PDB file of C-alpha atoms in Angstrom:
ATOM      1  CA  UNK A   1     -27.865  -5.362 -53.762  1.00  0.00           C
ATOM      2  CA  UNK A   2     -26.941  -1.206 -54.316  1.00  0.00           C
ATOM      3  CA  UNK A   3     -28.766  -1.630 -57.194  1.00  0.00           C
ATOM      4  CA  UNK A   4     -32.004  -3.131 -56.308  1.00  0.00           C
ATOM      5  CA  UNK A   5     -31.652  -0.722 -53.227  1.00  0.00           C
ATOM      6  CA  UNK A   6     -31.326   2.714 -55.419  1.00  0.00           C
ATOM      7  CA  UNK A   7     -33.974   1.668 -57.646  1.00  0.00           C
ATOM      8  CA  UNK A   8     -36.339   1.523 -54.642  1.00  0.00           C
ATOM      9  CA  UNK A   9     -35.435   4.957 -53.260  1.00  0.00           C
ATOM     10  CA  UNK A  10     -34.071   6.979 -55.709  1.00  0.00           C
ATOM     11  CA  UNK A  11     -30.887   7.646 -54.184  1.00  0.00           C
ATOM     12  CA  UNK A  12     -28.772  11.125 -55.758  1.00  0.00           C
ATOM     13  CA  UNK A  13     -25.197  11.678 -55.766  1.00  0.00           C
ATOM     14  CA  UNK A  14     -24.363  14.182 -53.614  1.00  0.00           C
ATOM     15  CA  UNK A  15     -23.644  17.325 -54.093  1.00  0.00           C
ATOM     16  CA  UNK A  16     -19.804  18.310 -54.286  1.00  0.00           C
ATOM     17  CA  UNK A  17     -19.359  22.322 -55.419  1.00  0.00           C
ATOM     18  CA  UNK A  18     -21.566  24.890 -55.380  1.00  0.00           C
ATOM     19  CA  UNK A  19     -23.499  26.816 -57.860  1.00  0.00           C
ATOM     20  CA  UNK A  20     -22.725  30.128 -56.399  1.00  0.00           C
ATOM     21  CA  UNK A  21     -19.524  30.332 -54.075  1.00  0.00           C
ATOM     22  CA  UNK A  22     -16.530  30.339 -56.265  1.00  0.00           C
ATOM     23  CA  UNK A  23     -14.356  30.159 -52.823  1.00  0.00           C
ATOM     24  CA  UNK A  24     -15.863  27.042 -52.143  1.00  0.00           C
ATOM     25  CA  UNK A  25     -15.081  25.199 -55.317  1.00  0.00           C
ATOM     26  CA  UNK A  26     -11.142  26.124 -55.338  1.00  0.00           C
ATOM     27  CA  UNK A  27     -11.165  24.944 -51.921  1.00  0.00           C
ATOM     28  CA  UNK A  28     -13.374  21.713 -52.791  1.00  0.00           C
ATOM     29  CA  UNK A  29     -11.073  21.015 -55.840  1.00  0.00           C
ATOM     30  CA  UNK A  30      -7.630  21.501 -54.161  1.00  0.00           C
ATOM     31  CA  UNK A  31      -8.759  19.169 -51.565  1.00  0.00           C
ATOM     32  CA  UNK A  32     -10.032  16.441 -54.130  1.00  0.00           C
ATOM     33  CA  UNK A  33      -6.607  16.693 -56.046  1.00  0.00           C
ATOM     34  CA  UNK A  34      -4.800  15.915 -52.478  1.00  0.00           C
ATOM     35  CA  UNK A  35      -6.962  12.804 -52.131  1.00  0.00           C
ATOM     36  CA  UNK A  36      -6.540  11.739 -55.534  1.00  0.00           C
ATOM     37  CA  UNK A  37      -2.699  11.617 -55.652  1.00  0.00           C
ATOM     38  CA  UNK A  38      -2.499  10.471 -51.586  1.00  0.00           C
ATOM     39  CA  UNK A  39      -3.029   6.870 -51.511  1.00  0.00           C
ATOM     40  CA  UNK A  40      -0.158   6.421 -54.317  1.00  0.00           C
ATOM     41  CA  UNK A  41       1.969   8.656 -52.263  1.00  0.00           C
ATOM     42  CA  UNK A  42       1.160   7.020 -49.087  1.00  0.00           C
ATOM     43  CA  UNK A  43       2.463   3.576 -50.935  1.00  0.00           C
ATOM     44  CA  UNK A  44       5.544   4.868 -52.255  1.00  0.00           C
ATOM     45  CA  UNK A  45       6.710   6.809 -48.995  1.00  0.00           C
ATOM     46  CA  UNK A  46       6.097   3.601 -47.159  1.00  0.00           C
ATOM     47  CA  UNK A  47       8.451   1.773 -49.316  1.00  0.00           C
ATOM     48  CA  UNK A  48      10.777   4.114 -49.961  1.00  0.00           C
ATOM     49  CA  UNK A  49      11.269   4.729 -45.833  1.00  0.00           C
ATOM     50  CA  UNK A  50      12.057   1.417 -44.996  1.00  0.00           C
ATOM     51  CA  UNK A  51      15.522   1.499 -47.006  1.00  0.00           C
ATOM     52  CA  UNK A  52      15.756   5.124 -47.251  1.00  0.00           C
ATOM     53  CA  UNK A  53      14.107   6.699 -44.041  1.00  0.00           C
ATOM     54  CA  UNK A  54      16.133  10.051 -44.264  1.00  0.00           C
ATOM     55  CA  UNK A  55      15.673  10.706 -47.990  1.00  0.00           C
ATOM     56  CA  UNK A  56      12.042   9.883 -47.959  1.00  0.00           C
ATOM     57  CA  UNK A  57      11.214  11.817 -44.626  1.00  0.00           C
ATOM     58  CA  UNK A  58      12.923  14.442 -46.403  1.00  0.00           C
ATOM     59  CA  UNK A  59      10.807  14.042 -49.546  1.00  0.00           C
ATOM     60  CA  UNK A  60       7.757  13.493 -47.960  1.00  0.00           C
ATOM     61  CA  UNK A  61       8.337  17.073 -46.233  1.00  0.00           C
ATOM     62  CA  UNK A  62       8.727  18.549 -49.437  1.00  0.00           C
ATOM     63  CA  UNK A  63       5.726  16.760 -50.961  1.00  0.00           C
ATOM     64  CA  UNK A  64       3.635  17.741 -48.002  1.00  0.00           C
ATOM     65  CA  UNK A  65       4.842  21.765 -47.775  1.00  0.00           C
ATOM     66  CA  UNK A  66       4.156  21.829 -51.525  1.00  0.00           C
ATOM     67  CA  UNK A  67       0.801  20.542 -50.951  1.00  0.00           C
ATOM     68  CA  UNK A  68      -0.140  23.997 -49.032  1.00  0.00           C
ATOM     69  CA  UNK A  69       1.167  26.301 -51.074  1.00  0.00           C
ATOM     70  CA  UNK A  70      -0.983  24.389 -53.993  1.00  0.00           C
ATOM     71  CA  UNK A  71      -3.853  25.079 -51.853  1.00  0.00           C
ATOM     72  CA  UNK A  72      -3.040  28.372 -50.532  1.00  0.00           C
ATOM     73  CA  UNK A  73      -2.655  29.165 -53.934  1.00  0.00           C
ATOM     74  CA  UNK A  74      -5.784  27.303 -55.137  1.00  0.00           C
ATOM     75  CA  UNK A  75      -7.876  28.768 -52.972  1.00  0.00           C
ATOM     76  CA  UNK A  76      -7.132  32.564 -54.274  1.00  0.00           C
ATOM     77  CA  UNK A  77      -9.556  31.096 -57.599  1.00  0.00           C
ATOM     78  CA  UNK A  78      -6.544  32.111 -59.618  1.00  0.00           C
ATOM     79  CA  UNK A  79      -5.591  28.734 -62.099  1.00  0.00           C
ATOM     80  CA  UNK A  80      -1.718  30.253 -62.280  1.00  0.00           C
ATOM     81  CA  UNK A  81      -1.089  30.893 -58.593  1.00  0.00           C
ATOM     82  CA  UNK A  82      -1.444  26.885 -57.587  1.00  0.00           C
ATOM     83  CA  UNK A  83       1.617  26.334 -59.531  1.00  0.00           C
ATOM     84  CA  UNK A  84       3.369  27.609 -56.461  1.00  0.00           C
ATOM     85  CA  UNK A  85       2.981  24.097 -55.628  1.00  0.00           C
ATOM     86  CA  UNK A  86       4.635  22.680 -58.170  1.00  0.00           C
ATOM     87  CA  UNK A  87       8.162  21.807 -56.530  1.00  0.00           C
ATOM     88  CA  UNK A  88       6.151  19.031 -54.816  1.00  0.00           C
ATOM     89  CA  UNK A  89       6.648  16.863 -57.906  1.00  0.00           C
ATOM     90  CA  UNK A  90      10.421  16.403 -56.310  1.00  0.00           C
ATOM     91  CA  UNK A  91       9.205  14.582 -53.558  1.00  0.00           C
ATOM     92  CA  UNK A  92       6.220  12.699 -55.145  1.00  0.00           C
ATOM     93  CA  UNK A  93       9.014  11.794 -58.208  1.00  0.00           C
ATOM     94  CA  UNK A  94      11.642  11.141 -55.605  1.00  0.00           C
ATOM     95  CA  UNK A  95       9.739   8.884 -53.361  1.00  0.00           C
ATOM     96  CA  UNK A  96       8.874   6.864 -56.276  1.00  0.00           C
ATOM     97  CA  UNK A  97      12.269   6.199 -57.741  1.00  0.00           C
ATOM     98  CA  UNK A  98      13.343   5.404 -54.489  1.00  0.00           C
ATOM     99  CA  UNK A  99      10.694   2.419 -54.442  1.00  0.00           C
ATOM    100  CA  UNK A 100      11.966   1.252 -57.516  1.00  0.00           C
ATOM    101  CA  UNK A 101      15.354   1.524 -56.105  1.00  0.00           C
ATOM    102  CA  UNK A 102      14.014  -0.889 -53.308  1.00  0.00           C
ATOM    103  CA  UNK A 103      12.427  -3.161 -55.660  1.00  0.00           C
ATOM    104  CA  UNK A 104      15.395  -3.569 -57.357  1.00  0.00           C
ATOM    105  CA  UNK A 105      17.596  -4.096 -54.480  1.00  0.00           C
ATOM    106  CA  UNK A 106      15.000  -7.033 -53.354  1.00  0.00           C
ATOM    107  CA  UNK A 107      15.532  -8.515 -56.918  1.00  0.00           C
ATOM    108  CA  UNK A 108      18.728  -8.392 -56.857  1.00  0.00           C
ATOM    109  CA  UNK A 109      19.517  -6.242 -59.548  1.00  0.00           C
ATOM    110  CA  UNK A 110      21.887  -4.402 -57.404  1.00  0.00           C
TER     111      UNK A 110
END
């Protein structure tokens, strides 16, 4: 039905960064990583609270601090500077070994 329905209007994509503000882009593109890598987190946090609520509340305030200072640092248009954000891998790594902690307790393994 899309299909039939682009071909009759000539539908574009729309337009996501600019051509001439470089601000713009770094602030696009940190906010399209965030989206990217949220659902997943969003899944394991779930999980991993229902066993664990202190240890993933805790992670998931790491994850989510470390998500601003990518950004912060993103948005300067320096590559090197959104590696400030880079402890947030603790909490997106620790949230999902805590699901597969959980999955393993529901299977019995221990």
């Amino acid at each position: 039905m899309y299909c039939m329905f682009d071909l009759r209007f000539t539908l574009q994509y729309p337009t996501m960064y600019s051509d001439k503000e470089q601000v713009f882009n770094c602030i696009q593109r940190a906010h399209q990583n965030t989206l990217e890598v949220y659902p997943q987190w969003l899944v394991f946090q779930t999980i991993a609270a229902l066993v664990y609520p202190l240890s993933a509340s805790v992670l998931g305030a790491i994850w989510v601090t470390s998500r601003f200072s990518y950004a912060w640092g993103y948005y300067t248009g320096d590559p090197a500077k959104r590696m400030n954000g880079a402890y947030g891998y603790i909490g997106y790594f620790g949230v999902i070994f805590l699901s597969i902690s959980v999955a393993l307790q529901l299977l019995g393994v221990f």
